[in-house]
Short mmCIF file of C-alpha atoms and ligand atoms in Angstrom, two decimals:
data_model
loop_
_atom_site.label_atom_id
_atom_site.label_comp_id
_atom_site.label_asym_id
_atom_site.label_seq_id
_atom_site.Cartn_x
_atom_site.Cartn_y
_atom_site.Cartn_z
CA MET A 1 -4.23 15.03 0.02
CA LEU A 2 -3.77 11.57 -2.42
CA ASN A 3 -3.60 9.58 1.13
CA ALA A 4 -6.75 11.21 2.42
CA ALA A 5 -8.20 10.68 -1.21
CA ASN A 6 -7.64 6.94 -1.04
CA ARG A 7 -9.45 6.46 2.71
CA ASP A 8 -12.76 9.43 1.23
CA PRO A 9 -15.61 7.04 2.82
CA GLU A 10 -17.92 8.24 -0.02
CA PHE A 11 -16.02 5.98 -2.47
CA PHE A 12 -14.45 3.80 -0.15
CA SER A 13 -16.67 1.08 1.84
CA ASP A 14 -14.86 0.98 5.42
CA PRO A 15 -12.02 3.38 4.22
CA GLN A 16 -9.72 2.64 6.87
CA GLN A 17 -9.12 -1.46 6.42
CA PHE A 18 -6.84 -2.81 4.00
CA ASP A 19 -8.60 -4.92 2.30
CA ILE A 20 -7.00 -6.22 -1.26
CA ARG A 21 -9.74 -7.95 -2.26
CA ARG A 22 -11.45 -4.26 -2.97
CA GLN A 23 -14.47 -4.18 -5.40
CA PRO A 24 -14.42 -1.17 -7.06
CA ASN A 25 -10.83 0.08 -5.87
CA ARG A 26 -10.26 3.49 -7.64
CA HIS A 27 -7.49 4.44 -5.67
CA ILE A 28 -5.20 6.68 -6.96
CA ALA A 29 -2.01 6.12 -5.50
CA PHE A 30 -0.70 5.93 -8.37
CA GLY A 31 -1.74 9.95 -9.30
CA MET A 32 -4.51 9.85 -12.66
CA GLY A 33 -5.01 11.26 -15.79
CA ILE A 34 -1.44 12.82 -17.86
CA HIS A 35 1.18 12.69 -14.69
CA PHE A 36 -0.12 9.34 -13.74
CA CYS A 37 3.07 7.21 -12.83
CA VAL A 38 5.01 5.81 -15.66
CA GLY A 39 6.49 3.54 -13.00
CA ALA A 40 3.23 1.57 -11.65
CA LEU A 41 3.24 -1.02 -13.35
CA LEU A 42 6.96 -1.17 -12.73
CA ALA A 43 6.13 -1.17 -9.14
CA ARG A 44 2.55 -3.07 -9.31
CA THR A 45 4.53 -5.45 -11.24
CA GLU A 46 7.82 -5.50 -8.67
CA ALA A 47 5.04 -6.14 -5.33
CA GLN A 48 3.32 -9.08 -6.53
CA ILE A 49 7.47 -10.83 -6.70
CA LEU A 50 8.17 -9.28 -3.28
CA PHE A 51 5.51 -10.93 -1.67
CA ARG A 52 5.61 -14.21 -3.90
CA THR A 53 9.12 -14.49 -3.12
CA LEU A 54 7.94 -13.88 0.86
CA LEU A 55 5.68 -15.89 1.52
CA GLU A 56 8.23 -19.07 -0.77
CA ARG A 57 10.42 -18.25 1.93
CA MET A 58 8.84 -17.76 4.78
CA PRO A 59 5.47 -19.12 5.25
CA GLN A 60 5.15 -18.91 9.06
CA ILE A 61 5.20 -15.09 9.11
CA GLN A 62 2.83 -13.42 11.23
CA LEU A 63 1.76 -10.18 13.09
CA VAL A 64 3.85 -9.77 16.39
CA ASP A 65 1.39 -6.63 17.04
CA GLU A 66 -1.30 -4.88 14.84
CA LYS A 67 0.42 -1.68 15.71
CA ALA A 68 2.43 -0.24 13.36
CA ASP A 69 5.37 2.50 13.00
CA TRP A 70 4.89 5.36 10.63
CA ASP A 71 7.19 7.76 9.53
CA LEU A 72 4.61 11.18 9.00
CA ARG A 73 7.12 13.79 8.84
CA LYS A 74 6.52 14.20 4.87
CA PRO A 75 2.84 15.76 4.29
CA ASN A 76 1.76 14.05 1.23
CA SER A 77 2.53 10.40 2.28
CA ARG A 78 3.24 8.07 4.76
CA MET A 79 5.89 5.46 4.63
CA LEU A 80 6.28 2.14 7.15
CA HIS A 81 9.37 2.67 9.29
CA SER A 82 8.84 -0.89 11.61
CA LEU A 83 6.26 -3.09 11.38
CA ASN A 84 6.93 -5.92 14.26
CA LEU A 85 6.84 -10.08 12.49
CA ALA A 86 7.82 -13.64 13.61
CA PHE A 87 8.41 -15.47 11.41
C1 LIG B 101 4.73 1.70 -5.19
C2 LIG B 101 5.70 2.92 -6.06
C3 LIG B 101 4.65 4.26 -6.51
C4 LIG B 101 4.02 5.00 -6.42
C5 LIG B 101 3.10 4.92 -5.12
C6 LIG B 101 4.09 5.95 -7.28
C7 LIG B 101 2.85 7.24 -6.97
C8 LIG B 101 3.58 7.88 -8.39
C9 LIG B 101 2.55 9.14 -8.52
C10 LIG B 101 1.46 9.16 -7.46
C11 LIG B 101 2.79 9.73 -9.69
C12 LIG B 101 1.66 11.24 -10.20
C13 LIG B 101 2.62 12.14 -9.37
C14 LIG B 101 1.43 13.80 -9.53
O1 LIG B 101 0.02 13.32 -9.93
O2 LIG B 101 1.90 14.81 -9.82
C15 LIG B 101 3.36 9.59 -10.75
C16 LIG B 101 3.96 10.00 -10.79
C17 LIG B 101 5.24 9.19 -11.26
N1 LIG B 101 5.98 8.40 -11.09
FE1 LIG B 101 5.81 7.24 -9.61
N2 LIG B 101 5.00 5.57 -8.03
C18 LIG B 101 5.94 4.58 -7.62
C19 LIG B 101 6.94 3.83 -8.00
C20 LIG B 101 7.51 5.03 -9.80
C21 LIG B 101 8.76 3.96 -10.61
C22 LIG B 101 9.00 2.53 -10.26
C23 LIG B 101 8.41 4.83 -11.57
C24 LIG B 101 9.75 4.60 -11.57
C25 LIG B 101 10.05 3.19 -12.44
C26 LIG B 101 8.24 5.34 -11.47
C27 LIG B 101 7.80 6.89 -12.32
C28 LIG B 101 6.94 7.85 -11.97
C29 LIG B 101 7.65 8.98 -13.36
C30 LIG B 101 8.05 9.67 -14.10
C31 LIG B 101 6.24 10.19 -12.87
C32 LIG B 101 5.67 11.60 -13.65
C33 LIG B 101 5.18 10.87 -14.21
C34 LIG B 101 4.66 12.74 -15.16
O3 LIG B 101 4.77 13.60 -14.53
O4 LIG B 101 3.91 11.92 -16.63
N3 LIG B 101 7.05 5.91 -10.01
N4 LIG B 101 3.94 7.94 -8.94
#
């Protein structure tokens, strides 16, 4: 499972911790090898634009509580359903 692989403690120290500066970070969120995601560059570019714009427009944004509501219906992925923020 991709999700489990990206949290393998043999490869990632403190694997449950979100660490945007993690180095090394050999995750496989976009797969690997011959079927590596062809949209990875687009997805990364969109994410950079999204977070830059969000922080410019809502500089006070912060977590209200850290409990996220995950949609776990798909066995091979997990999607964020809701997260309480204030801005
Ligand atoms: C955060 C966003 C994305 C994630 C996490 C993601 C993740 C992945 C993963 C894990 C694979 C490999 C699946 C496998 O090994 O069978 C994959 C393949 C693929 N992705 Fe993405 N993807 C994202 C965005 C996109 C976008 C924006 C596009 C197109 C505009 C795209 C198009 C594709 C295609 C066509 C493949 C198949 C590549 C192949 O089989 O050779 N993806 N993606």
